[in-house]
Each structure stands twice: as C-alpha cells, then as structure tokens.
Coordinates of C-alpha atoms in Angstrom, one line a residue:
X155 CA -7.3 33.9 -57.9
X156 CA -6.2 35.8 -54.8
X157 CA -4.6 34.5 -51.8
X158 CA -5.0 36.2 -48.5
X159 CA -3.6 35.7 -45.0
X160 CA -2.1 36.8 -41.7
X161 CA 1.8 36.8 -41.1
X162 CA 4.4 38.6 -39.1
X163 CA 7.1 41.1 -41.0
X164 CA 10.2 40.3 -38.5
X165 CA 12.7 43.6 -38.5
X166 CA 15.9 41.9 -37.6
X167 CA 17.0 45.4 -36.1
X168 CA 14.7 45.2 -33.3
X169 CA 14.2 41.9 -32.9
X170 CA 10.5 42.3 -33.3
X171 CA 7.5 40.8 -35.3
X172 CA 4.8 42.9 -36.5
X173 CA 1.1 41.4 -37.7
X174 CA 0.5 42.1 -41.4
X175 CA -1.7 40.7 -43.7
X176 CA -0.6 39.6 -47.1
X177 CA -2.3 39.6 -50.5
X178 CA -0.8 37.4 -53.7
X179 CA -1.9 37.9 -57.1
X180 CA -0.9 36.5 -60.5
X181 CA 1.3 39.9 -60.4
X182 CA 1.8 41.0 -57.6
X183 CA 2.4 40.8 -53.9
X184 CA 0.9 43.4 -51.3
X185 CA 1.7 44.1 -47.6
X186 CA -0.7 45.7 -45.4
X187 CA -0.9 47.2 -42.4
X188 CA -3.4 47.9 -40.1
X189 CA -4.6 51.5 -39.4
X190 CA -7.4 53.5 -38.2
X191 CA -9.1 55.3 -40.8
X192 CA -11.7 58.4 -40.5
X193 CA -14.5 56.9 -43.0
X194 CA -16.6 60.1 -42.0
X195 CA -16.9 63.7 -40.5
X196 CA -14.5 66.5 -40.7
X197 CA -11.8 65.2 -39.0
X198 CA -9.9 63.4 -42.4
X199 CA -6.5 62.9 -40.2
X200 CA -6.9 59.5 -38.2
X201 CA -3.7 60.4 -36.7
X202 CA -4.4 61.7 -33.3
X203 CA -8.0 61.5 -31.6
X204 CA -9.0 62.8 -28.3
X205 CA -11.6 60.8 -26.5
X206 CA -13.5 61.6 -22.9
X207 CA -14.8 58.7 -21.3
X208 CA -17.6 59.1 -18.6
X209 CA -16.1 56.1 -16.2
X210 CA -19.5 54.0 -15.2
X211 CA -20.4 52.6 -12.2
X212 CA -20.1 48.7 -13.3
X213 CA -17.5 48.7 -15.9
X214 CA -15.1 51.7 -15.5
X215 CA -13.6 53.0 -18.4
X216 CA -14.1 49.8 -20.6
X217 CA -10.8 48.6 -21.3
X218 CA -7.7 47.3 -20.7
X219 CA -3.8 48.6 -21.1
X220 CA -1.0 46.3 -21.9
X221 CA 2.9 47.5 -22.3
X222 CA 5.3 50.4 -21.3
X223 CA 8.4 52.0 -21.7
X224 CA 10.0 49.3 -19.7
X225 CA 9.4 47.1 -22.6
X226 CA 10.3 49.3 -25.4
X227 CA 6.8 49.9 -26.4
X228 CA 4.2 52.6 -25.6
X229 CA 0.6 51.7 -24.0
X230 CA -1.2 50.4 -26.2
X231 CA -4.9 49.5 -25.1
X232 CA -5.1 46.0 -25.7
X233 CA -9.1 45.0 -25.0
X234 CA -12.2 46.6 -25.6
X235 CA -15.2 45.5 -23.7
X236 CA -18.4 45.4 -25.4
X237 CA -21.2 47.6 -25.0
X238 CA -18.9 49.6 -22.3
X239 CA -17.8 52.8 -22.0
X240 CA -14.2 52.7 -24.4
X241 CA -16.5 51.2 -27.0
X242 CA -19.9 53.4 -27.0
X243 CA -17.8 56.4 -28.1
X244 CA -16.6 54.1 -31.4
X245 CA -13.5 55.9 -31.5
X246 CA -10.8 53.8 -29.6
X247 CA -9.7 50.7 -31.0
X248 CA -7.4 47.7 -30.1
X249 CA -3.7 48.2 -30.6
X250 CA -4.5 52.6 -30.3
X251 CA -1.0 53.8 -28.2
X252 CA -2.0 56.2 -25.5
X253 CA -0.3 59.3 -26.0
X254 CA -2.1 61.6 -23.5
X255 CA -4.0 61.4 -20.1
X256 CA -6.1 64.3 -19.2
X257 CA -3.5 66.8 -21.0
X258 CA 0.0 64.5 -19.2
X259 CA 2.0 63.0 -21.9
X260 CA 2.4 59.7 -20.7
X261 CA 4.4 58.5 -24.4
X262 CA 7.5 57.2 -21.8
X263 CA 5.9 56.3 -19.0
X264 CA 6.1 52.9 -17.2
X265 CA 2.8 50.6 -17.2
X266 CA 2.2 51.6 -13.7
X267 CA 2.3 54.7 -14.0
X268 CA -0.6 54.8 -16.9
X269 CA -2.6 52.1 -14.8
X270 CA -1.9 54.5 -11.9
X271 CA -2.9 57.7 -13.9
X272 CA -6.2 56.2 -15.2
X273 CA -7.3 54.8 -12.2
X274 CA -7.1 58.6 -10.7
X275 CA -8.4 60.3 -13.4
X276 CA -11.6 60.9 -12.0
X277 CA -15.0 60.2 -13.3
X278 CA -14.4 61.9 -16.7
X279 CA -10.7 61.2 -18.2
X280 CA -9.6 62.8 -21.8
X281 CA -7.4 60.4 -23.1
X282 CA -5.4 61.1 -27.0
X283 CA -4.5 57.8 -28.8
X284 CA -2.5 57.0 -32.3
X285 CA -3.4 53.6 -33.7
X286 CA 0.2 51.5 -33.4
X287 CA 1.0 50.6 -37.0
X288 CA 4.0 48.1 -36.1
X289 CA 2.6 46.9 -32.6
X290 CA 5.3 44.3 -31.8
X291 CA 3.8 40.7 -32.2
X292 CA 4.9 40.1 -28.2
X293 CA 1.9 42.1 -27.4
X294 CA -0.4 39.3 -28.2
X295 CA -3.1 42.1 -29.5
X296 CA -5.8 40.5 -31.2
X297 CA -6.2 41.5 -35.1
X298 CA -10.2 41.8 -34.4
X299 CA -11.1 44.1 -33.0
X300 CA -13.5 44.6 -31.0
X301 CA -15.5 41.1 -29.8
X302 CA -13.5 38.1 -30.0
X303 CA -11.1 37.2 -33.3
X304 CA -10.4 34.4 -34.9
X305 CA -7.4 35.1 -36.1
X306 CA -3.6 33.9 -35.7
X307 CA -2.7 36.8 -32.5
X308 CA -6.0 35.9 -30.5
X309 CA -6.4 33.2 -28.0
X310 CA -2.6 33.3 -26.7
X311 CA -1.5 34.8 -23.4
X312 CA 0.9 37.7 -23.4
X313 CA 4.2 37.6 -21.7
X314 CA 3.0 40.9 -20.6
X315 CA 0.5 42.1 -17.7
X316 CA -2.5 43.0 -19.0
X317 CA -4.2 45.6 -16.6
X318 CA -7.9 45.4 -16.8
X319 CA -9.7 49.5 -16.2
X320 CA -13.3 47.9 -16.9
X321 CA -12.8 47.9 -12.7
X322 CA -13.8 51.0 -11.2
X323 CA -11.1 53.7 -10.2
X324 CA -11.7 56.1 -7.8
X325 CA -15.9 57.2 -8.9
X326 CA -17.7 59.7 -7.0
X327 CA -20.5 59.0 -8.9
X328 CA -23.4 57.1 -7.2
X329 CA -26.1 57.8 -10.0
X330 CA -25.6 55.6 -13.1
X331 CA -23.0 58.2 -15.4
X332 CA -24.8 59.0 -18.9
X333 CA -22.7 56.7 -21.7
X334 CA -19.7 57.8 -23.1
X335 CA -21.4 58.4 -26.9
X336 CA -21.0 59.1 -30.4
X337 CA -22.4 62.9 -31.2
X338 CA -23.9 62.9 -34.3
X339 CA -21.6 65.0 -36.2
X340 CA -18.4 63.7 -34.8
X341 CA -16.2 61.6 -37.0
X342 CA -16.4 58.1 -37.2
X343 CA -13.8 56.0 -37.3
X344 CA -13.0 52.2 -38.5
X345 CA -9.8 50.0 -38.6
X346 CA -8.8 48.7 -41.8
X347 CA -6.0 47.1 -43.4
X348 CA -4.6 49.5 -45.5
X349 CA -1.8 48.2 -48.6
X350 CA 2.0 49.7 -47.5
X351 CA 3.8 48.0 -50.3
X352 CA 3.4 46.0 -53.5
X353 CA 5.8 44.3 -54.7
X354 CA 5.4 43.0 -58.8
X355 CA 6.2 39.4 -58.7
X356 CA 7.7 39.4 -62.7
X357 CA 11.6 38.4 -62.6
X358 CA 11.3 38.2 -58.6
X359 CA 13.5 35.8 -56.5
X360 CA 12.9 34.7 -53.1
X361 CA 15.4 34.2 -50.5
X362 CA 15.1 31.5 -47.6
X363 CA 18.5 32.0 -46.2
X364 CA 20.2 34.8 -43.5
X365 CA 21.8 37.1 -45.7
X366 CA 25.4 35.7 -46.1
X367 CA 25.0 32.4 -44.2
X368 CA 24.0 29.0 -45.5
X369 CA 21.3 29.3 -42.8
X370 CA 17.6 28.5 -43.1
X371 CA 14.9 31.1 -41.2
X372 CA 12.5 28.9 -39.7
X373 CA 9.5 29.2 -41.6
X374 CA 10.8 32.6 -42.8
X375 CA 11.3 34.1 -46.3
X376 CA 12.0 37.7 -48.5
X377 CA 10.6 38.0 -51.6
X378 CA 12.8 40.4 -53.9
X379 CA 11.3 42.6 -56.6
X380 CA 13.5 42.8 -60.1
X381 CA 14.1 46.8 -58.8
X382 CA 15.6 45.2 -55.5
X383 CA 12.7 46.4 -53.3
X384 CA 12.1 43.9 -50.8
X385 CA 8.6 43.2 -48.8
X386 CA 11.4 42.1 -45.5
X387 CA 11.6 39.0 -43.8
X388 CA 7.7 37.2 -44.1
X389 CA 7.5 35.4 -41.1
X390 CA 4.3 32.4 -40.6
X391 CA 2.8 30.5 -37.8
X392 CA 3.9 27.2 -38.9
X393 CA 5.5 25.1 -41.0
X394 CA 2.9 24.4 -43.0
X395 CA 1.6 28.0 -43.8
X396 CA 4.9 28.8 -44.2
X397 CA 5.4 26.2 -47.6
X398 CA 2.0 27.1 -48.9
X399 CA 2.9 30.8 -49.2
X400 CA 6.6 29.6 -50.5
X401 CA 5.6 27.1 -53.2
X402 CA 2.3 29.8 -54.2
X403 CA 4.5 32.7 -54.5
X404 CA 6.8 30.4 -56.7
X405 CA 4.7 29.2 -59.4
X406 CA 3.2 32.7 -59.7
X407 CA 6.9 33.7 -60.3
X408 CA 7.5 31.1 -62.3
X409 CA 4.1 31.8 -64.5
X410 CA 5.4 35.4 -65.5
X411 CA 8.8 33.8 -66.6
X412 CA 6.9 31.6 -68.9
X413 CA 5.1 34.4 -70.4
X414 CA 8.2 36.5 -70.4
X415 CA 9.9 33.7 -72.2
X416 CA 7.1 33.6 -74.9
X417 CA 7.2 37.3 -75.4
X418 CA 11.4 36.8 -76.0
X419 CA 11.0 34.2 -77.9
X420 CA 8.3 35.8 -80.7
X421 CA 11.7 38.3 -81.6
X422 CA 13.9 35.2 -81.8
X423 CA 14.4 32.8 -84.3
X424 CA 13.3 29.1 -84.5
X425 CA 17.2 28.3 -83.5
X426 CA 17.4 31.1 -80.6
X427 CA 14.6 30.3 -78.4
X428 CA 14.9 30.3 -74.5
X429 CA 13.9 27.1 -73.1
X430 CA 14.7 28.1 -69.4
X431 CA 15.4 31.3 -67.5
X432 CA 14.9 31.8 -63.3
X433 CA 16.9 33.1 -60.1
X434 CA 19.6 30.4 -58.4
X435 CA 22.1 31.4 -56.3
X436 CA 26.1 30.6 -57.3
X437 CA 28.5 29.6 -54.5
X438 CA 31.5 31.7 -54.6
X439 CA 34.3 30.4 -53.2
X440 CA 36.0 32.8 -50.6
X441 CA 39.5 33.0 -49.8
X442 CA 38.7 32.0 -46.2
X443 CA 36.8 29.2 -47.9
X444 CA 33.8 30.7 -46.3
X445 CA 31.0 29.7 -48.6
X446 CA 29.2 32.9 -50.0
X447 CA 26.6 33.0 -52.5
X448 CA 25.7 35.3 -54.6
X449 CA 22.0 35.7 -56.7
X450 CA 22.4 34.7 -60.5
X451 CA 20.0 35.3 -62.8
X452 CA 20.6 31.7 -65.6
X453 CA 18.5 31.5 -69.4
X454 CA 19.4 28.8 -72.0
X455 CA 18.9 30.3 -75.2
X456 CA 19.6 28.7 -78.5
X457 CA 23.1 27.4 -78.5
X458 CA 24.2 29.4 -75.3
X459 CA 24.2 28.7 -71.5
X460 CA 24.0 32.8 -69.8
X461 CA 25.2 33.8 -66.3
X462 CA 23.8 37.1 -65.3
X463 CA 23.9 39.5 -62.7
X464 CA 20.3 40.9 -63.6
X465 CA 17.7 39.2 -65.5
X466 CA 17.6 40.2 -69.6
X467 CA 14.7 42.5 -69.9
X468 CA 15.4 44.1 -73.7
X469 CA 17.1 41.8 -76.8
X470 CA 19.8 43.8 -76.1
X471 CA 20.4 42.3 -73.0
X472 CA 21.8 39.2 -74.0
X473 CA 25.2 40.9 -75.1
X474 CA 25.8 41.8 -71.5
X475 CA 25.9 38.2 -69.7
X476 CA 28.6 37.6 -67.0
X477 CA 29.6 34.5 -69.0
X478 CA 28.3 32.4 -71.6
X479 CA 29.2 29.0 -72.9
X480 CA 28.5 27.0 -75.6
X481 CA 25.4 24.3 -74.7
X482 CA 27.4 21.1 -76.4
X483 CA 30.4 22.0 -74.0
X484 CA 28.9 21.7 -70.4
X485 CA 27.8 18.9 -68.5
X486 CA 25.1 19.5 -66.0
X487 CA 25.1 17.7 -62.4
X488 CA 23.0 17.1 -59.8
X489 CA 25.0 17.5 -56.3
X490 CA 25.5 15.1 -53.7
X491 CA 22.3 12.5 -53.8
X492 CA 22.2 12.8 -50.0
X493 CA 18.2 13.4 -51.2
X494 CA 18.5 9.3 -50.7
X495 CA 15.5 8.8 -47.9
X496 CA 12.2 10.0 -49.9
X497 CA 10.2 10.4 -46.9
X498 CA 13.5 12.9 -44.8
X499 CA 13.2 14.6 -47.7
X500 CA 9.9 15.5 -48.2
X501 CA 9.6 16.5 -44.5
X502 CA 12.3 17.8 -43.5
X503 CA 13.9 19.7 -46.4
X504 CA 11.1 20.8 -47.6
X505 CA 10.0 22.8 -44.6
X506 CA 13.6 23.8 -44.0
X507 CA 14.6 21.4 -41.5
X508 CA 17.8 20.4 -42.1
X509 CA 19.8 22.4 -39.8
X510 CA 21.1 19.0 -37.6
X511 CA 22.7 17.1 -40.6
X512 CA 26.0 17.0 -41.2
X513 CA 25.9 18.3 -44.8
X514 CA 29.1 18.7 -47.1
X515 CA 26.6 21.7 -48.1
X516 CA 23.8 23.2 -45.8
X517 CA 21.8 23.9 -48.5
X518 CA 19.8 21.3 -50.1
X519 CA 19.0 21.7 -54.0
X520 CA 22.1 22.1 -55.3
X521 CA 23.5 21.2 -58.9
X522 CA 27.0 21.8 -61.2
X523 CA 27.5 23.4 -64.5
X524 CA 30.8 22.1 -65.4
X525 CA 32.7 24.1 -68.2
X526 CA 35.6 24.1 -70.2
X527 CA 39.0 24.3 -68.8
X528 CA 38.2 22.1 -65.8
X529 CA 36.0 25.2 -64.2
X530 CA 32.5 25.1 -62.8
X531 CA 29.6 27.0 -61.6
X532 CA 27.7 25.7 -58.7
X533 CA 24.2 27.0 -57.9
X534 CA 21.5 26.4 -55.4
X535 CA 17.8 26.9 -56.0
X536 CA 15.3 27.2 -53.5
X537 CA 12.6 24.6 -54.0
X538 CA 12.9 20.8 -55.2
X539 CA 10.8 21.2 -58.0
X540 CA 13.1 24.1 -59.1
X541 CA 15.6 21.6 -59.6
X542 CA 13.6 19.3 -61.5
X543 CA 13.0 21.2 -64.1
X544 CA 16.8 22.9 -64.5
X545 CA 17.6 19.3 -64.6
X546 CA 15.0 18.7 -67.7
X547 CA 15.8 22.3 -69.1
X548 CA 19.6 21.7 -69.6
X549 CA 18.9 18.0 -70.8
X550 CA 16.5 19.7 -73.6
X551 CA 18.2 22.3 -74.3
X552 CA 21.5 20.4 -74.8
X553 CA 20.0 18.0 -76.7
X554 CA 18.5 20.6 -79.5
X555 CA 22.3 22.1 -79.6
X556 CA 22.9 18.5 -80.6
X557 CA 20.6 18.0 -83.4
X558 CA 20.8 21.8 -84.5
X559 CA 24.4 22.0 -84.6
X560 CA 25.3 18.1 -86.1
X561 CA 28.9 17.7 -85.9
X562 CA 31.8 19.9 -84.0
X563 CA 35.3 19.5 -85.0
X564 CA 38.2 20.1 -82.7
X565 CA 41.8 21.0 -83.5
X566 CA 44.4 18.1 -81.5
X567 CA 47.8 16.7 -81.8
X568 CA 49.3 13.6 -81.6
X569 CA 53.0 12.6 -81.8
X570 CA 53.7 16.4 -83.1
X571 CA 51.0 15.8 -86.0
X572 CA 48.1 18.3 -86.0
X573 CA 45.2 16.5 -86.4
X574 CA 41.1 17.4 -86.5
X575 CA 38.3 15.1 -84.5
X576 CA 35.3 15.4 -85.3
X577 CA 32.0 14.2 -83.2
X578 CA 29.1 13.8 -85.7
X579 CA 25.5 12.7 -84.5
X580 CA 24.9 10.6 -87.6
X581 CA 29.0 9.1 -88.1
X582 CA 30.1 9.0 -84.4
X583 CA 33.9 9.8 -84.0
X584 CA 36.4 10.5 -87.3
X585 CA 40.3 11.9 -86.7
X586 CA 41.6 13.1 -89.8
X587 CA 44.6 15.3 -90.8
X588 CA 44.3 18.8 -90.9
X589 CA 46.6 19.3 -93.8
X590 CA 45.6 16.7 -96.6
X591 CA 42.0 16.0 -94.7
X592 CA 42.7 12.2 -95.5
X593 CA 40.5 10.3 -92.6
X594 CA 43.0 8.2 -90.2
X595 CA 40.1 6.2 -88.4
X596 CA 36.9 6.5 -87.7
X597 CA 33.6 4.9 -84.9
X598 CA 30.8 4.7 -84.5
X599 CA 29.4 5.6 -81.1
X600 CA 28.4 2.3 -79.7
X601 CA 32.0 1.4 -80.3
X602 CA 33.7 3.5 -77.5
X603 CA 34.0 1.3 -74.3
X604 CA 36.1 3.7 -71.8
X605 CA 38.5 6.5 -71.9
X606 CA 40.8 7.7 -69.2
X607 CA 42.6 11.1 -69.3
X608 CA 45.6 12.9 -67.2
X609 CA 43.5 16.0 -66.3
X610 CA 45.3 17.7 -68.4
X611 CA 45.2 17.9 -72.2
X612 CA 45.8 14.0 -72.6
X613 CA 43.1 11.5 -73.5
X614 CA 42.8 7.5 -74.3
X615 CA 39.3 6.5 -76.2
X616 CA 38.9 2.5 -76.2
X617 CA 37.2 1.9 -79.4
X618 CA 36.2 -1.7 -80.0
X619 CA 37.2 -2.7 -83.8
X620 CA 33.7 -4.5 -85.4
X621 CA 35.4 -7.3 -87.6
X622 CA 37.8 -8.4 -84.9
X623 CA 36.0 -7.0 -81.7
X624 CA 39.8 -6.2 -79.8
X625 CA 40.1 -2.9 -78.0
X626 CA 41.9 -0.2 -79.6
X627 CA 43.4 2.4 -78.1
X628 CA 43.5 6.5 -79.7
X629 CA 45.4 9.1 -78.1
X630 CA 45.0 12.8 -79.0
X631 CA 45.9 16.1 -77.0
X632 CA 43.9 19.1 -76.8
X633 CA 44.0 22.7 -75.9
X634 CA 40.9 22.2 -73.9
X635 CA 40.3 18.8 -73.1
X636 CA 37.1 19.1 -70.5
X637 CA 34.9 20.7 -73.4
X638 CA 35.9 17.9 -75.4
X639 CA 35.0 15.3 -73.1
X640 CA 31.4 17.1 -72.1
X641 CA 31.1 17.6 -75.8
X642 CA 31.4 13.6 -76.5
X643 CA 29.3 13.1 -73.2
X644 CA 26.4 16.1 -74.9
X645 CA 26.1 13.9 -78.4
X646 CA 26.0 10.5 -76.8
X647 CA 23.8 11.5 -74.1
X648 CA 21.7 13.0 -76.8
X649 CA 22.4 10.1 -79.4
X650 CA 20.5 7.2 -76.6
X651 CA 17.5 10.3 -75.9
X652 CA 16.5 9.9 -79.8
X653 CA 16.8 6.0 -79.6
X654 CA 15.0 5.6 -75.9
X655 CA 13.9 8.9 -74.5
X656 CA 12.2 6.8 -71.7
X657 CA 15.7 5.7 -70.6
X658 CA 17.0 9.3 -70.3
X659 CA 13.5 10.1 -68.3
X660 CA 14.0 6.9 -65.9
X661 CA 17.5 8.4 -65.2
X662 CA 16.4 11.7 -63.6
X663 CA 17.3 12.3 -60.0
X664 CA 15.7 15.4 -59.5
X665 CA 12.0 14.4 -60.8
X666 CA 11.9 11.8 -58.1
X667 CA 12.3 14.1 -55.7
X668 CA 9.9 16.7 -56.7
X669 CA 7.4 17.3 -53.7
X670 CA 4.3 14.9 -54.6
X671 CA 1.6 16.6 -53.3

C-alpha cells in the first residue's frame, strides 16, 4: 500500500515553500522533486536547453513569464499555451528559469526587463532555460504542465504579475511564420518527478514542534530518520491533509517497532521481553526555567523501565541506557486532564490548535514517570493514541514485574530498630526483624485504609485490625521512601487488575481520548 501526494518542503532560511510530491511506504518515505528529463536523443544533460521560437502572427511566442530579480527569483515561464509556438517545439516546460535571451544573460534581470527583451526580440528569439527544481510556492506555478492541472498549485492567483508573450511583439512577418517544431533527431524532453531523498521510516520519530519552542507549525511536520537525516519541514494544504499524512506516517513507524520488538524479543527470555519501545520527548528543566525538550528514545523490557538517547539496535545495547529503574518502583501518570471537553479535543488538539489556551504546558500529550528519591521524568508524545498505549504499556508491563517478581523486601527502621517490610502479592504487608526474622505484624491488602508521609523518609500505614475493625497505625523510615510507596501502589494496583481487570480498563484516561475515527 502506497500513499502519494502533493506538499510543500518550507526552508525556514528563506522563508520559502517549494512543491514536492511525497511517497509513503511500509518502509520508507520519499521526497521528490520535479525535473525535466531528456527521455531521448543525444543530448542526456536536461540541464541547459536552447530553444528558437518562430513568434506567429496570432499567438506570439506562446507563453507567459512570471518573477524577477526583484523578488528573489529568476524568470521562470509560468504558462504554456496549447498548440502555440512555446509548446510545438516540446522542449520548454512550466516552471523552466530563463537564463538567456538571444545570447544576453538575463539570470538578474528585473521582470521588465525580460518582458521588454522578448517583446523585441524579433520574429525569431533563442531563448536557454534550466527547469527550477525549488520554484518558490509564491509563484503559484501549476504542477501540470502543460493544459490545465488539477492539482494543489493550480487554480490560485499569484501575488505576482504574470506577463502574457502569446500577444504579439514587434512581427515583421505578414505571411503566417512556419511552427516552431520538433526536428526529428532532436532530443525530446519530459518533466517528471524524480525521488531526492528516502528517508527509512524503522526507529523514526516525527517532530511537530519549532525546534526548541513548545510551538506547534501549523499543519507542519519533520520526519527524522534513526541516522538523523531529516526530509525538512513537510508542509500541507490543510488541516486535514496535514493529520492524514501525520497519523499514516505514524502507524507505519509504529509497525516496524512491532516487528523490531518481535525480532528483540526471539534473543530474550520469556522474563525479558519488551512490551513497549517508541520516540517521546523529555522536558528538561532549564535554569531559566525555559522549558526544553529533548528526544528520548523509552523500551520496557522485563523488569526494567530504559531512558535512551538512541534507540537499542544490537542486545548489546541495553547496557548503554541513560537510566534505568526497576518496573515495581515507578508510578506512571497521565498529566493535567485539561483533555476534559471530548469534542476541543478532538478538533483542536488534534490538528494542532491549541496555541490560544492558557496551558500550564503548551504541549498536549503529556505523561510522568515518577522514580525513586522523589525524581521524575516527564515526556510528551506526539499523537493521542501514542499516549494510550504508553498508558496500557506501563500498566502491563508493571503488572508482569508484579507477578514475576512476587514479593520485594525493604530494609527500614523504627525507633532505632532495623527492621525488613516486605510487600508479597499473595500475604500483603509483613514487618519483621532483621536480626532474629521473628514477624512483628502482618496485613493483608484490603486492610490498608490511608497512609500519610513527611516527604521525607517517614511513613504512617492505617491498617484496619479484622477481629476488632479499629485503625492501627505502623510507622517505619526508609532510605528511599518514594520507591516504597510506588512499590505498594505497583502490587495493589496489580493485586485489583487480577481480581477485576475491567475496573483497571474503565480507569484509563488516555483510551478515552484516543482519536475515534
């Protein structure tokens, strides 16, 4: 299945849009460009061609001119009338730059003074044209060429004049002039959109935001090979065009990661596999408290949440994450439900129009990975349904951790007594001595009613006691109270999923937000 279509590449240098046509595979993605192309005859360069046109009595030279150096952009001939003279010699074409008139180089000269030039030229004029690869979208050059075109560039009005040479200049000729034709053994050319760059779409991330800013592009995206090439900035008509590329490009992505995933996980043991892997990007938090974010490449592998810098591509990889934490220890969180008006969202966000809300975050699709030691990582992904299925990853992979690992004993304290607590799936919660292992209380889980800690290292658990049902109270320090807490919050969590996994579904934010279409 191949997806084809018209859209602009935008070069943020000079401000400009150029038309290209883009081609999506399962693998890859391809830009091309349009060109003219000698598809016979000796001349194999389609670089420069020289062209005499016998100007005609009715009809003139055939064509018409549009730009100039005073906008930054050669002459480029911008129509070609049918069955005139520009298009009997079948060797001009819309969008061709003039470079020469009868021998003057006219590469820097003003519209008026190519107008004025052709118009004088006499009854036979020598023109040399270069088709213009990167004709600035301004132009308003249709992609057809010639006859009319149905595509995205025809059909609107150029800010620019567009002077018309199908009038007559200055003829002598009285007699009907002989066409301007194709000799036999000439070279014949043809435009034809020719592939500039292919970008492979395995491990690629795409980037909706101006580099460094938590700004949108309107309907606007890069797509960033694994190598770092990048096709630029895509740029699309509307809205609309703009998502369908987006969310087809995505699940193509997304479809290699799956099969990447399956060829991991066939070296892996049943304990090790990945259940998630993809592109966010992590907020770093600037001393100026300017948000910046940075591309993150996040798997969830057996018992182990990775941060990397670069996707894994070998087994030997996975030694060289940026951080990695233990599955049972983190708590995963959805940011800021301001996702609370279905209908905003699916409108707006999803075509990028969010830019006049008052966000504590400009960029929608956000979630937390809270850690150990009171720390977090907070990430952003570009698409809703991205975030649905991180939210469903960590939620599986967290609760196989669970199941796999059974029990996890922490070292504490109390009252200058070192003691050990241990969260089991099967018992719930036992504190026993460390020294003579004798057990000083245990509870099930359904007995916890609260807790309440200083932040710190200090914790209160409000256990209810069966036989006389009044609250009471255990506390117990620890080294590193928050992967305690997300620890008891991992087994519980996981404990109500085995009993009622349709409660845990009911409960996820993300899902209900996922674009419905």
């Amino acid at each position: 299945q191949t997806k084809t279509g018209i859209a602009l590449l935008y070069d943020e240098v000079s401000e400009n849009a150029y038309d290209i046509r883009l081609k999506l595979t399962k693998e890859v993605l391809t830009i091309q460009k349009q060109d003219v192309v000698c598809v016979s005859g000796s001349d194999q360069s389609a670089n420069h061609r020289t062209v005499t046109l016998r100007r005609q009595p009715v009809g003139g030279l055939g064509l018409s001119i549009k730009g100039g150096a005073e906008h930054k952009v050669p002459v480029v001939i911008s129509k070609i009338f049918k069955n005139q003279a520009a298009e009997q010699t079948g060797m001009l074409f819309i969008g061709d730059a003039i470079i020469q008139v009868n021998g003057i180089n006219v590469e820097s000269a003003t519209h008026e003074e190519v107008v004025h030039l052709l118009r004088n030229a006499g009854d036979e004029v020598t023109i040399t044209v270069q088709y213009l690869r990167e004709a600035p979208s301004f132009l308003k050059l249709p992609l057809g060429s010639p006859g009319p075109s149905s595509d995205h560039s025809s059909g609107t009005s150029s800010p620019l004049f567009d002077s018309g040479l199908h009038l007559n200049g200055n003829s002598t000729n009285t007699a009907p002039s002989s066409p301007s034709s194709p000799i036999a053994n000439e070279p014949k050319y043809e435009k034809r959109w020719l592939d500039t760059l292919s970008v492979p779409l395995s491990m690629a991330r795409i980037s909706r935001y101006k580099t460094g800013t938590d700004k949108l592009r309107s309907n606007a995206f890069e797509v960033l090979a694994l190598d770092g090439v990048s096709t630029g900035i895509l740029q699309f008509y509307t809205a609309q065009e703009s998502a369908d590329w987006l969310r087809a490009m995505s699940t193509n992505i997304s479809d290699l990661t799956l099969q990447n995933m399956k060829m991991a996980n066939k070296c892996c043991s049943p304990s090790d596999q990945v259940i998630h892997m993809g592109w966010v990007n992590e907020r770093l938090e600037g001393t100026d408290s300017s948000q910046l974010y940075k591309f993150k490449f996040l798997a969830l592998k057996g018992s182990s949440f990775y941060i990397f810098s670069t996707p894994p591509v070998s087994t030997l990889d996975w030694v060289r994450a940026e951080k990695i934490y233990n599955l049972c220890e983190v708590l995963f969180k959805i940011h800021k439900l301001w996702l609370a008006d279905d209908c905003w969202l699916q409108a707006n966000l999803y075509l990028g129009i969010h830019q006049d809300f008052d966000l504590e975050d400009q960029r929608p699709y956000c979630f937390s990975v809270l850690v150990g030691h009171g720390k977090s990582h907070y990430f952003n992904v570009e698409l809703g349904s991205e975030l649905a299925v991180w939210e469903k990853s960590f939620q599986r992979a967290i609760f196989l951790e669970v199941q796999r690992t059974g029990s996890k004993t922490y070292m504490c304290s109390w009252q200058g007594d070192t003691l050990c607590f241990t969260i089991d799936f099967a018992l719930g919660f036992t504190c026993f001595d460390s020294k003579t292992k004798n057990v000083l209380w245990r509870f099930k889980f359904s007995q916890l009613k609260g807790s309440s800690d200083d932040g710190k290292t200090r914790v209160k658990l409000l256990f209810q006691n069966l036989d006389t049902k009044q609250i009471e109270t255990k506390e117990l320090e620890f080294q590193d109270l928050t992967a305690v807490l997300h620890c008891i919050h991992s087994f519980i969590a996981a404990k109500v999923a085995s009993v009622d996994p349709v409660f845990i579904d009911s409960q996820s934010i993300a899902r209900k937000y996922m674009y419905s279409n």
